[in-house]
Structures are given as C-alpha cells and as structure tokens.
XYZ file of C-alpha atoms in Angstrom:
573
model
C -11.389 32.201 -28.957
C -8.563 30.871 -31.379
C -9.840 28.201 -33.775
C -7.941 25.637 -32.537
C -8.208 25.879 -29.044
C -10.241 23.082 -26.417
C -10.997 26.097 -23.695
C -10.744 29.554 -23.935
C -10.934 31.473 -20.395
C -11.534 35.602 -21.126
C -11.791 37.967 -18.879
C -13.156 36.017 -16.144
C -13.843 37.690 -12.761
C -15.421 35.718 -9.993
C -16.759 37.163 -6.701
C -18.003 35.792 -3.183
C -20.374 37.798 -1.491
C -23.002 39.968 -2.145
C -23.187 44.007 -1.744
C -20.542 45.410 0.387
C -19.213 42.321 1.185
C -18.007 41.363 -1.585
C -14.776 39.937 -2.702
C -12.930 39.973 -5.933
C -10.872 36.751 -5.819
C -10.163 36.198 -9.475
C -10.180 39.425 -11.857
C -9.675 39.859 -15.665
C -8.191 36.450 -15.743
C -7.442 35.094 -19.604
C -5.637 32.195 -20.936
C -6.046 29.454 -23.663
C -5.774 25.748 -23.498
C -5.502 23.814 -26.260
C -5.909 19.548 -27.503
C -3.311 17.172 -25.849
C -1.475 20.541 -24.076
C -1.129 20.765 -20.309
C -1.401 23.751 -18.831
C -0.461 24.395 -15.475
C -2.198 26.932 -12.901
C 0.656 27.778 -9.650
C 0.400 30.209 -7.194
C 0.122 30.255 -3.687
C -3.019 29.420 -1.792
C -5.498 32.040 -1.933
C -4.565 33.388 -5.804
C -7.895 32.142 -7.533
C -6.441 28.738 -8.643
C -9.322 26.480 -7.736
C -12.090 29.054 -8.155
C -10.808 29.314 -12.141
C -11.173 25.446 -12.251
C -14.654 25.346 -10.133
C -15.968 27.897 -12.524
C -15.056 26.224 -15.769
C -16.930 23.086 -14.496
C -20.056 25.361 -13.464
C -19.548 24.878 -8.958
C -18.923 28.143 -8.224
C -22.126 29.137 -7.868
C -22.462 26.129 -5.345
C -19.642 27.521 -3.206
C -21.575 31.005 -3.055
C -19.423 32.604 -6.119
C -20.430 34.640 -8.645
C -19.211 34.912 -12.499
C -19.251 38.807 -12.605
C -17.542 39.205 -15.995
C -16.332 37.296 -18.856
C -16.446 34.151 -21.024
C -15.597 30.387 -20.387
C -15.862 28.482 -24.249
C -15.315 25.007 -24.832
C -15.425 22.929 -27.796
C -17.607 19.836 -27.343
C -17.149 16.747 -28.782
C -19.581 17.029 -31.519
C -17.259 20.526 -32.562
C -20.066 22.925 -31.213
C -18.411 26.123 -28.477
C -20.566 26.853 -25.333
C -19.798 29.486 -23.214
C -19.643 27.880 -19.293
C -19.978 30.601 -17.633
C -24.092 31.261 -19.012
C -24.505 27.452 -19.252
C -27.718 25.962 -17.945
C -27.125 23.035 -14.826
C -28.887 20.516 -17.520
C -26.276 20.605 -19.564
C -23.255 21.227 -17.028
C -24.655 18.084 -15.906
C -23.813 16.333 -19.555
C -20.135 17.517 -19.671
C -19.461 17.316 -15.928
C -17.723 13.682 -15.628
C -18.204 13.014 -19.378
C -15.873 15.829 -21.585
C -14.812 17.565 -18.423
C -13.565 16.015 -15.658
C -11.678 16.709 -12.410
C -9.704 15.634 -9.705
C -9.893 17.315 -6.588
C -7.342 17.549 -3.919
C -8.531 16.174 -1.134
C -9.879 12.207 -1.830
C -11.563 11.968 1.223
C -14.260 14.536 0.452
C -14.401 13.518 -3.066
C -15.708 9.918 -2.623
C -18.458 8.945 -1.022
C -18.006 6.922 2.276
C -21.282 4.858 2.235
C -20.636 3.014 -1.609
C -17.415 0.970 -2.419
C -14.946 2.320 -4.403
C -15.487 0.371 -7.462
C -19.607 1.284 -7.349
C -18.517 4.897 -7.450
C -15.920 4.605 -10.127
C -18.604 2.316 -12.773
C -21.998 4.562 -11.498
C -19.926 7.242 -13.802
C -19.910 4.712 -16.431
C -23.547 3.981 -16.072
C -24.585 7.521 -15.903
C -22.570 8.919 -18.941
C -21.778 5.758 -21.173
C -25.200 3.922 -20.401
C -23.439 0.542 -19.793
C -25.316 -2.638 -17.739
C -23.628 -3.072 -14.209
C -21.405 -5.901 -15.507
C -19.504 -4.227 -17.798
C -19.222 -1.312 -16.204
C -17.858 -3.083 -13.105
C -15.394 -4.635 -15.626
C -14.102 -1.314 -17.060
C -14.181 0.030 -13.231
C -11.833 -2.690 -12.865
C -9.622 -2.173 -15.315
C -9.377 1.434 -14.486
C -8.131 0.819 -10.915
C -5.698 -1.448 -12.481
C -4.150 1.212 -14.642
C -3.778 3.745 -11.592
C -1.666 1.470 -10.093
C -3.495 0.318 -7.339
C -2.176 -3.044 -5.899
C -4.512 -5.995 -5.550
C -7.426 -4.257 -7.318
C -10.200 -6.848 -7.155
C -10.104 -6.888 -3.526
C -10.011 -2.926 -3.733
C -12.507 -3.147 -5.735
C -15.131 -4.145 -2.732
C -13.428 -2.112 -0.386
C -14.881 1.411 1.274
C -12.828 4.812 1.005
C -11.671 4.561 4.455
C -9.974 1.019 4.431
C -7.378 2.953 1.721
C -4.513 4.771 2.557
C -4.394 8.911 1.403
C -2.627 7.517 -1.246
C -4.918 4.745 -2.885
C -8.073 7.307 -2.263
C -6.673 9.776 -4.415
C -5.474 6.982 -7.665
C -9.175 6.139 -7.236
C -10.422 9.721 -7.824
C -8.396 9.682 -10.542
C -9.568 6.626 -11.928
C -13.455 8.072 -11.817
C -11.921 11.261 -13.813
C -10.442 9.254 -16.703
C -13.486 6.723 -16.778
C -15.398 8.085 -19.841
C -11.417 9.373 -21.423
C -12.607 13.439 -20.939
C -11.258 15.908 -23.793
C -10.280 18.353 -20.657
C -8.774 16.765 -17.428
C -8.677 19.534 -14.625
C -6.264 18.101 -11.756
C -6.489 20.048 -8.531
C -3.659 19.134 -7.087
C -4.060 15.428 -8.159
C -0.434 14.343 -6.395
C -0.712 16.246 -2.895
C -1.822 12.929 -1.463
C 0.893 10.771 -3.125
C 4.258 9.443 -2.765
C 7.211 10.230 -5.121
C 7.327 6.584 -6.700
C 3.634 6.719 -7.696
C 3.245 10.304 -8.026
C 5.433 9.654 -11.151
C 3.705 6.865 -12.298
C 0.542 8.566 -12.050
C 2.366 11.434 -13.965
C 3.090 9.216 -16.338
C -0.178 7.609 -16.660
C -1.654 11.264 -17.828
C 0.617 12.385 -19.567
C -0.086 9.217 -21.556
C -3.799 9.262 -21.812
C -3.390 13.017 -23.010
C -0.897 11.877 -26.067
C -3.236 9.209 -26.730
C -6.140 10.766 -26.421
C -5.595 14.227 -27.461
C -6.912 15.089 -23.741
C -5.736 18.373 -22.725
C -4.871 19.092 -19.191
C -5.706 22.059 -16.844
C -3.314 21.282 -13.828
C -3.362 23.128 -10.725
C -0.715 22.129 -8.194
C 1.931 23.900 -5.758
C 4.738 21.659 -6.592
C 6.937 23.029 -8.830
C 8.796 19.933 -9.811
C 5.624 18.492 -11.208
C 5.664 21.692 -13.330
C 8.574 20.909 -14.781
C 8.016 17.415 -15.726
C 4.336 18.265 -16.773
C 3.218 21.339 -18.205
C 3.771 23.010 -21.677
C 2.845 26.592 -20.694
C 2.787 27.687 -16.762
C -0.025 30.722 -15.780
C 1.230 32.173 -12.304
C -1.613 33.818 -10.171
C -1.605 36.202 -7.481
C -4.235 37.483 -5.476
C -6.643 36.551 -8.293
C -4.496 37.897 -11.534
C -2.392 36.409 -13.863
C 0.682 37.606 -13.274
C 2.738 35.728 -15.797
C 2.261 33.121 -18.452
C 5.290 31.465 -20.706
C 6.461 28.110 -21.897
C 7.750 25.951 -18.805
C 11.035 25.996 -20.135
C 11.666 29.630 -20.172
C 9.774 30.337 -17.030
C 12.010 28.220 -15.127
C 14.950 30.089 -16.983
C 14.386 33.335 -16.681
C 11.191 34.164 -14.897
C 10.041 37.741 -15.741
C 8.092 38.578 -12.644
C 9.800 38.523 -8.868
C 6.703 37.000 -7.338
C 7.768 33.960 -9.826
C 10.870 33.868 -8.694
C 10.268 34.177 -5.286
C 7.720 30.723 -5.758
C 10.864 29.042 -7.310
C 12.888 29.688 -4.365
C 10.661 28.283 -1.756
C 11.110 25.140 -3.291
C 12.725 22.484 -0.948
C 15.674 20.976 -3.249
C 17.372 17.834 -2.620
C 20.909 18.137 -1.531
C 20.407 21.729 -0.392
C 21.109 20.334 3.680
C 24.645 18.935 2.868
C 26.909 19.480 5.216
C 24.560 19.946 7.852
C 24.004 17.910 11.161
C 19.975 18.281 11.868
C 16.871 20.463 11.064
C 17.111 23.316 9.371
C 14.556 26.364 8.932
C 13.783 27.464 5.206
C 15.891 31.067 5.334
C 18.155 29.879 8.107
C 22.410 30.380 8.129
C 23.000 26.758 8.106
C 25.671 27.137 10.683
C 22.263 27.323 13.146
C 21.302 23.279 12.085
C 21.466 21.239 15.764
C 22.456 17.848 15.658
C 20.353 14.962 16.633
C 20.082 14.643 20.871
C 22.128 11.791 22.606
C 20.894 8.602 21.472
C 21.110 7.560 25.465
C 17.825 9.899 25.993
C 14.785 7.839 24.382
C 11.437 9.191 24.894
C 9.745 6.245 22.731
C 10.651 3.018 21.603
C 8.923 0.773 19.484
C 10.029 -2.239 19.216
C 8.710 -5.632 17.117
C 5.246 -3.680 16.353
C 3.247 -5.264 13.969
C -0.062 -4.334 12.827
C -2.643 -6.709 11.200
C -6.100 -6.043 9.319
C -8.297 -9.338 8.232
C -9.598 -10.232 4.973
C -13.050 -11.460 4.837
C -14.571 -13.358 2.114
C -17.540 -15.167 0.840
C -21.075 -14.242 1.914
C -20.459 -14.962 5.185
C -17.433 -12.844 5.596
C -15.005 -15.900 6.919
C -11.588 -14.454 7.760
C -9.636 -15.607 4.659
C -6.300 -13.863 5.828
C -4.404 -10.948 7.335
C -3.009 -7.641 5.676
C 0.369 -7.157 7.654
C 0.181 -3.346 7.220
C 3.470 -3.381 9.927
C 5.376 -6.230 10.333
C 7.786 -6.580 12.987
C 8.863 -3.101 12.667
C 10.962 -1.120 15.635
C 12.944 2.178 16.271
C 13.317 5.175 18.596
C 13.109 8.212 18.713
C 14.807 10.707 21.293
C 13.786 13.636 23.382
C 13.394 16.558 21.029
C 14.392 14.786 17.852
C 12.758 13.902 14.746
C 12.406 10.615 13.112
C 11.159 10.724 9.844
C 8.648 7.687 8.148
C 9.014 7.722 4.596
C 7.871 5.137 1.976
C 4.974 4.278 -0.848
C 1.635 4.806 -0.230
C 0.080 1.748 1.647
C 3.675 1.159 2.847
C 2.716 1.234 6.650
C 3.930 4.658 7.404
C 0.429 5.912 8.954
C -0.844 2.756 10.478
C 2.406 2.739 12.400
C 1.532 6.049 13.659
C -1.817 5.459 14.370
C -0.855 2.097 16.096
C 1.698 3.965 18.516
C -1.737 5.621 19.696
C -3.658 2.964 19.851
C -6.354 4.463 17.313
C -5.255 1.066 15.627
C -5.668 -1.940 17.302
C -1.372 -3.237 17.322
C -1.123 -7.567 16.716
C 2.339 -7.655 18.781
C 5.225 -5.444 20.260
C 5.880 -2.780 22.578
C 5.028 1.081 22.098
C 7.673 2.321 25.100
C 7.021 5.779 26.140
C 9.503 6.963 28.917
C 9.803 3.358 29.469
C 6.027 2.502 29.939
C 4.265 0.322 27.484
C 1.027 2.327 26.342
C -0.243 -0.843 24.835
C -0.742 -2.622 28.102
C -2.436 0.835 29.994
C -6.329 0.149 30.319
C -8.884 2.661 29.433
C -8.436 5.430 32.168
C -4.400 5.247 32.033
C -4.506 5.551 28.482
C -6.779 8.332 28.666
C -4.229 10.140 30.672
C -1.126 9.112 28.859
C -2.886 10.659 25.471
C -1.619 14.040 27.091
C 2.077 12.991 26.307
C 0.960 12.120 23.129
C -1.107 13.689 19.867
C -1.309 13.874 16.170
C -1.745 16.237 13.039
C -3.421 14.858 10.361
C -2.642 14.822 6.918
C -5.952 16.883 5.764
C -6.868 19.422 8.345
C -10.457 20.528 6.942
C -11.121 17.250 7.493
C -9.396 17.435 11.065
C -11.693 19.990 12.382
C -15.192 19.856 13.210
C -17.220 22.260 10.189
C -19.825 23.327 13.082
C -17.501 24.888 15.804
C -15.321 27.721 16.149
C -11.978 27.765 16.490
C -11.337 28.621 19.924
C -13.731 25.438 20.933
C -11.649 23.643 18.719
C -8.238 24.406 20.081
C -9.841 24.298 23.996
C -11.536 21.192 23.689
C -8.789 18.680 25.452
C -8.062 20.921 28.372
C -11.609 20.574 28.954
C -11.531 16.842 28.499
C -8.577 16.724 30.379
C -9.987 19.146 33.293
C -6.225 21.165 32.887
C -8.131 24.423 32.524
C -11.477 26.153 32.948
C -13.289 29.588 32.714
C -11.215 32.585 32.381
C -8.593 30.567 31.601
C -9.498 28.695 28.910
C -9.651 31.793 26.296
C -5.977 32.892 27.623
C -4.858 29.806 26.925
C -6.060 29.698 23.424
C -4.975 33.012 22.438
C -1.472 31.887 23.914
C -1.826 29.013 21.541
C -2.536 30.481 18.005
C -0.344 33.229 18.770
C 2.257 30.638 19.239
C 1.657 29.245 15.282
C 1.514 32.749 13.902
C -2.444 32.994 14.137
C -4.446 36.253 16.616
C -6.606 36.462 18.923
C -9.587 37.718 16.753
C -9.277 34.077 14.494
C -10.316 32.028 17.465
C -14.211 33.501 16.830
C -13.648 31.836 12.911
C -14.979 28.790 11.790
C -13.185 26.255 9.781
C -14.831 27.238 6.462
C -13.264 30.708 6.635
C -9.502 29.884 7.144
C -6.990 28.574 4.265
C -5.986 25.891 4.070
C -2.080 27.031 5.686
C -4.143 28.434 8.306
C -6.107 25.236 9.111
C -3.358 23.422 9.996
C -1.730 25.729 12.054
C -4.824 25.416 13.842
C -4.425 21.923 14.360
C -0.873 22.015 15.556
C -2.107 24.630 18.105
C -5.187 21.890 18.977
C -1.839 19.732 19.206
C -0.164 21.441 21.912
C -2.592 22.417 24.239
C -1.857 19.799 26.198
C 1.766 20.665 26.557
C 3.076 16.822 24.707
C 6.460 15.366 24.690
C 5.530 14.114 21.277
C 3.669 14.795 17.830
C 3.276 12.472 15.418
C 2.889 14.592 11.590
C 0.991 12.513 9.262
C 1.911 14.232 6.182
C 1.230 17.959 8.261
C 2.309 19.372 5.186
C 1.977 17.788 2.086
C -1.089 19.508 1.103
C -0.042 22.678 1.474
C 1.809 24.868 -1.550
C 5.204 25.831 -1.398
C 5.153 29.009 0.458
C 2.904 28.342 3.051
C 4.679 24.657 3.202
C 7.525 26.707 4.292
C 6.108 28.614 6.909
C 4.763 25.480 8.466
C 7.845 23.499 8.300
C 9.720 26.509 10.010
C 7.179 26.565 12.967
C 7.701 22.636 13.508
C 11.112 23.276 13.786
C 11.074 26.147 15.732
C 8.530 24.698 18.248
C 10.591 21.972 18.382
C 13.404 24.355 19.477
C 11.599 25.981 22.131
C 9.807 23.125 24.024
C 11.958 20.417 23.209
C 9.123 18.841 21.116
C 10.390 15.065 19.380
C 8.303 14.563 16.199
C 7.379 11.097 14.226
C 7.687 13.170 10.689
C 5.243 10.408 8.848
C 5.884 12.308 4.986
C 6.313 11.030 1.360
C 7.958 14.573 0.475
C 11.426 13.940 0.482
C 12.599 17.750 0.235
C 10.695 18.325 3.442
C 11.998 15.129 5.012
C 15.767 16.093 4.418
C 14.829 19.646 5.746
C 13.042 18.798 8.722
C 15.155 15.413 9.730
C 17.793 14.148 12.657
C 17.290 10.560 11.531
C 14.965 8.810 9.086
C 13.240 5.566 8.692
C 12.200 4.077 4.792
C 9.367 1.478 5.075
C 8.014 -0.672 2.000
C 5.570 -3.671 2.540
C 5.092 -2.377 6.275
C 8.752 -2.853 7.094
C 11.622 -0.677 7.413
C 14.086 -1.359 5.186
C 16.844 1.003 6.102
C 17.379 3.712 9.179
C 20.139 6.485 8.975
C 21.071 9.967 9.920
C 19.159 11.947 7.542
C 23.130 12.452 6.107
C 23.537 8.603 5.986
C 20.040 8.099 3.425
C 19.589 11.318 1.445
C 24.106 11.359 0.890
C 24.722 7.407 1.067
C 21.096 5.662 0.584
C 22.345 1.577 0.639
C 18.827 -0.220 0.004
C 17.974 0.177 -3.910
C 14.454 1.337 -2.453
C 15.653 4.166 -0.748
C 17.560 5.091 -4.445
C 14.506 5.055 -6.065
C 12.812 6.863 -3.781
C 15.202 9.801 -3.586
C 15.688 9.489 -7.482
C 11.746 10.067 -8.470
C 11.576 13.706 -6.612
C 10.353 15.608 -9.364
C 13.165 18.479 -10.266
C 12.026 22.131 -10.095
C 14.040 22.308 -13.079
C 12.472 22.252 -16.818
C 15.207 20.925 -18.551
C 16.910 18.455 -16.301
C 12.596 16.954 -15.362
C 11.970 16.087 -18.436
C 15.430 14.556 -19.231
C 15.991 12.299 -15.983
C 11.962 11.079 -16.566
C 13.151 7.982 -18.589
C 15.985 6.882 -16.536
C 14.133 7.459 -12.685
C 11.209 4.998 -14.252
C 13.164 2.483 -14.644
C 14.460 2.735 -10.962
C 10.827 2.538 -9.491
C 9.298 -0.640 -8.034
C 7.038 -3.001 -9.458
C-alpha cells in the first residue's frame, strides 16, 4: 500500500458459489485510491464493478460472495490501515455509514418504505455522531437542502414513495454525505437523475471532496460523467482490469479495443442530424423513417391535469394541492414516438401513470382511438388495459423476486383469458425470443438475470398482450452503455415490426434524440415546448429546453471539464 494512499485494493478475487459451482467474477483486481481523488470504475454490466465496491464495504459475503484472495486496506481516521477484506462485522459496522459510505443505484431498495425520509437520513446521525433527535433532524434538514431537493421541510415528512426516481436517489445521497465520509463509493449515483440535477449533484461532490479531502470510488456506465468527474478511469471486463490511466488520456488514446469499443456506444448529441425519425445504434442513417401522418392519432391527451393534496396539522386538513400536471395535452400517432423529457419531479411520470389511470387524473381527456379511458368503469377499463402497458424505470423492482420468468411474462394472458395450457409456454418462448432472450431463461428467476436482461423481460411481459401502445418510464436509464444500446435498438425495431407508438418518458437526452419522431419538454408539470425531435435538439426556442440540452455531460475529457462553468450557469434555479 503506498503511504499516501486512502484505499488500496490488491489482488482481490471474489467468488459466488461454492465447489463446482463456483464463479470467478472479479480476479487479481488492483488499484489505488487516494485523499480528495475520484476514481472511476466503467465497464459493462456483469465486469465485477459493484462486487469490488460491495466487498470494500464488507456485503459480499451477504450476497453469497466470497473474498478468495487478496487485500482491501484503508486508512481510518485516527491514521491506523485495516485490511477489509479479514475485518470483523463489529467493526465494518463502525466505518459502514461513518468513513465509508455509499450510494447505491437503485433508491427504491435503498430506503426504507415504512420511516420518512428525513428519520432515515438523521437515524445515521444518531447512530454514528450520537446527536439528540433535534439536532439531528436539523442537520437532516440541511442535508436535503444541499442535494437540491425543492421544498425540503415538507420532504422532510414525506415517505420514499411520494418522491419521484429522482428526489429518492438526492436523498440516498444525502444519508451518504451525513457524517462527511473520507471514501464516498457512488454506484451509479446519477442513473436515476436528470441532466440539470445530475450536474448539480456532480457538482455538489465534487465539492464536498475538495473540501473535505473525501475521495471518491465512482462506479457508473455513463461516460460523460467520466469525463467531467474522475481523475484516473479503471476499465473492467469480465472481472479484470483491463486498463487504468488518467481520464484525459484514456479518452485520447485508449490503449485497449474493449475501451474503445465502450466509447463508441456512447449516444452523442448531434450524431442524428440530418435525419427524419428513429434511428438504431449501428444503423446507415439513410434507414431513419419519418414520423407517421399526423392525421392517424392513436392517443390524445388533452387539458390533463393531475393533482396530489397536502395535508397538515395533526389532523391532516387538506392545506393545498401539488399540480404534478397542469393542463398539459399532446398526441401521439400510430407507430410513433413521443418523447417526455424534463427535471426530476417535472411531471413526466405522473403523466404517464395518469394516462393509465394508476393515478387518479383532476381534469381532461386521455383519448385512445377516440375513446376516453378516463370515463370507462371498472370492467371496460380492465379490457382497454390490453391496448395499453408500461415498462418501468427499475425492472428488479418490476418483477415479482418469488416467480419465474415464464409466470412472469404469462401472467396477463391468463388475466386476460387470451391463452391457456399448451399455449401459454409457446407463447412465452415466442416472446423472449422476440427481445433476444431463449427458451431455457423462462425457468430463471429474477435474481439470476442482469440487469439488461431484466428489462428485456419486462418489455416481453409488455407485449404479451399484443398493445398499440407502451409507455417507457425511463426503460433505459439504468442500464450501461452497451446494453443501453441493445435495448434502445429492440424498441425501435419492435416498433418497426408491429407498428408499436411509444410515450418515451426519459431524462437521457442522447437516447431521446436517438429514439425520437417528436418530443415534448415539461418543467413544473407543464410542457413548455413540443417539436420534431429536429425542431428541439437543432432549434430548441424555450431557454429550458437550452439548458437542458446544454448540461449532457460530454464523453469528452477535455471539452467536460471546460464547458462545466459555463452549462451551470444555464441551469434553473
């Protein structure tokens, strides 16, 4: 270990399984990280990345890993090196939260559903700085204030699932910066959030670990975040390090083609010019189809608005309303794609989730083939669900842990009585055939699919029932860039083959020019400008949509760190 370094990973292998069914997924694995220096871990999903950070904070072993080899030292606070990997849980326990903290990708599963969100962020106050429940709840405060999160005493009260994806994950955050760690490992910390507070959260680190002298370990698929972040990139494949340099020079001349072919999967921003509709990632872009006749609508939505209360007081007296959509209409046309982009808390989900009723709508008209779903009673609705279905942003948490996947994927024919016996398993191997998946994964359960492989899952779920349209709450955004790409290409191409039209609900603006006919920018649950996806990503009029499209992180070293200042000052208050 060098003398000056915070964490020193050598030689670290980590296996799951016992005996002959055992697998290697991280081997021989050594790198350094050192005070106030951010270190970023890329590769693609699968390559060890989060099994290096779950055995530096001592979970492996609760995942059913094993540390076969190697050494895991960190320098404490009080200047004293213990190796991690032969640690005892006591005093994991100490560190965990306290010197070492983490954020982990998915929010959701992170916080706990039962306590509100400021309890959770001041019980690690309580437990590691031994503070009395009002100051705790102060600094709790404070913290959610700092992440950006609007309105925080009333967040403050609130439960996990009254925030959006976004909100969830600035609270995780929050929790890992509450006792100022001298290691910060982020797990993909900015999967769940938009470009305009993805950078300030960005920012917000990167500050902290100036400050502070808080180094970070930071694990993400986004290779523009690399470039604005990290001092020295590892790349990992299938469980080795393949490469390691300075950020700069890795983006310049990357020494290994596996780097280079991660670099290239990279949606980039003006890369569709020129082009009149979707566009597959590898495709001649003489192949792009223009948006269908505008004369063909398959749903309208028109003067939707969406409204939550706010109770106060003991007695929980409605003090208010949240307008989460306000007066907010469009259409979308057979086989076409509409794209919903915007901040996080913008609107952008609850307007999906109103168009399917799994949110109760205050006013308008959801129009599909010219019938108003939000008028159909129970049974009618039932039926009209067929037309209509959703991928969620997280898919894990999409699909039920305790059944297989064929159950999974056959489940609404048999709520729908379309098929039965025989049937039933033809169907489904028709289905994940369809999203790249065989037969033999429909005996799987959840647990033992990537994450890539998850959601193809859930688009097959999705089309069992043969819709005429799929609403994608961020389908993609938590996947890295390679698999990203797959996905995206089997949207489109699905889209191709069954005429498919798609509510693309996304804060990933690369994606949303790739995938595109038209798109929609909402802020403050209203839409503040609709184009052809031409019209907003090669003319953007609203300053919003400008600032949006300017704080895309650059999968570009040089030109990330250099626009950083300037795109800041674009971003909303």
């Amino acid at each position: 270990m060098s003398a000056n370094a915070l964490l020193a990973i050598e030689n670290l292998s980590v296996s799951f399984g016992h005996g002959e069914k055992a697998r290697r997924v991280v081997e021989g694995l050594s790198f350094d990280v050192f005070p106030g220096e951010c270190v970023a871990v890329v590769g693609e999903s699968g390559s060890g990345k989060s099994v290096t950070a779950f055995s530096v904070l001592g979970l492996t072993g609760f995942n059913g890993g094993t540390i076969d080899t190697g050494a895991i030292r960190f320098k404490r606070r009080d200047g004293s090196v213990v190796n991690l990997a032969k640690a005892e849980e006591r005093m994991m326990r100490t560190i965990r939260g306290d010197e070492i903290a983490m954020v982990f990708q998915e929010p959701m599963t992170a916080l706990n559903p039962v306590f509100t969100v400021g309890e959770q962020i001041a019980e690690v106050l309580r437990q590691h700085r031994d503070m009395d429940r009002q100051t705790a709840n102060a600094k709790a405060l404070d913290l959610i204030t700092r992440v950006h999160i609007s309105d925080p005493a009333r967040r403050f009260t609130q439960y996990p699932h009254e925030l959006s994806g976004g909100m969830r994950q600035r609270v995780v955050i929050a929790m890992a910066l509450a006792c100022s760690p001298r290691l910060l490992i982020a797990d993909e910390p900015t999967t769940a959030l938009d470009v305009t507070i993805q950078a300030q959260v960005l920012d917000l680190m990167r500050d902290l670990a100036r400050e502070e002298g808080m180094a970070l370990l930071f694990i993400t698929h986004d290779m523009g975040v690399v470039a604005e972040m990290a001092d020295r990139v590892v790349v990992m494949h299938k469980g080795r390090k393949v490469e390691e340099q300075g950020v700069e020079k890795l983006f310049a001349q990357p020494r290994e083609n596996y780097t280079r072919a991660l670099l290239s999967a990279v949606p980039k921003l003006g890369s569709m010019a020129g082009t009149a509709g979707p566009l597959a990632f590898g495709a001649d872009p003489r192949t792009a189809k223009p948006a269908p006749a505008a004369h063909e609508p398959l749903l309208e939505v028109k003067n939707l608005s969406t409204w939550f209360p706010i109770h106060k007081g003991l007695l929980k007296r409605h003090a208010g309303d949240v307008k989460a959509v306000d007066d907010v209409s469009f259409t979308i046309g057979r086989g076409e794609t509409l794209s919903l982009v915007g901040e996080s808390g913008s609107g952008k989900s609850t307007t999906g989730r109103s168009i399917l009723r799994l949110a109760k709508p205050h006013a308008g008209e959801v129009l599909l083939e010219g019938q108003d779903v939000l008028k159909l009673d129970r049974d009618a609705m039932r039926a009209k669900r067929r037309d209509m279905q959703i991928v969620f942003q997280d898919p894990y948490a999409a699909l039920d842990p305790r059944i297989d996947a064929f159950d999974q994927i056959v489940e609404p024919l048999v709520i729908h009585g379309v098929e039965k016996g025989s049937a039933l398993r033809d169907r489904a191997v028709e289905l994940v055939r369809r999203v790249g998946l065989e037969a033999e994964h429909l005996d799987r359960y959840p647990h033992e699919f990537s994450g890539g492989q998850r959601q193809r899952l859930c688009i097959a779920r999705a089309l069992s029932l043969s819709p005429k349209l799929i609403i994608a709450d961020e389908a993609v955004s938590a996947l890295d860039v390679s698999i990203q790409a797959q996905v995206v290409n089997l949207l489109i191409e699905l889209q191709q083959e069954l005429g498919l039209s798609y509510l693309f609900i996304s804060h990933d603006m690369g994606v949303v020019e790739r995938t595109s006919h038209r798109v929609a920018v909402m802020r403050h649950g209203k839409i503040v400008e609709t184009g052809t996806r031409a019209q907003i990503f090669e003319a953007p009029k609203h300053d919003y949509t400008k600032a949006l499209i300017a704080a895309v992180p650059v999968a570009d070293a040089t030109r990330g760190r250099s626009r950083s200042a300037g795109v800041r000052k674009l971003l909303p208050a």
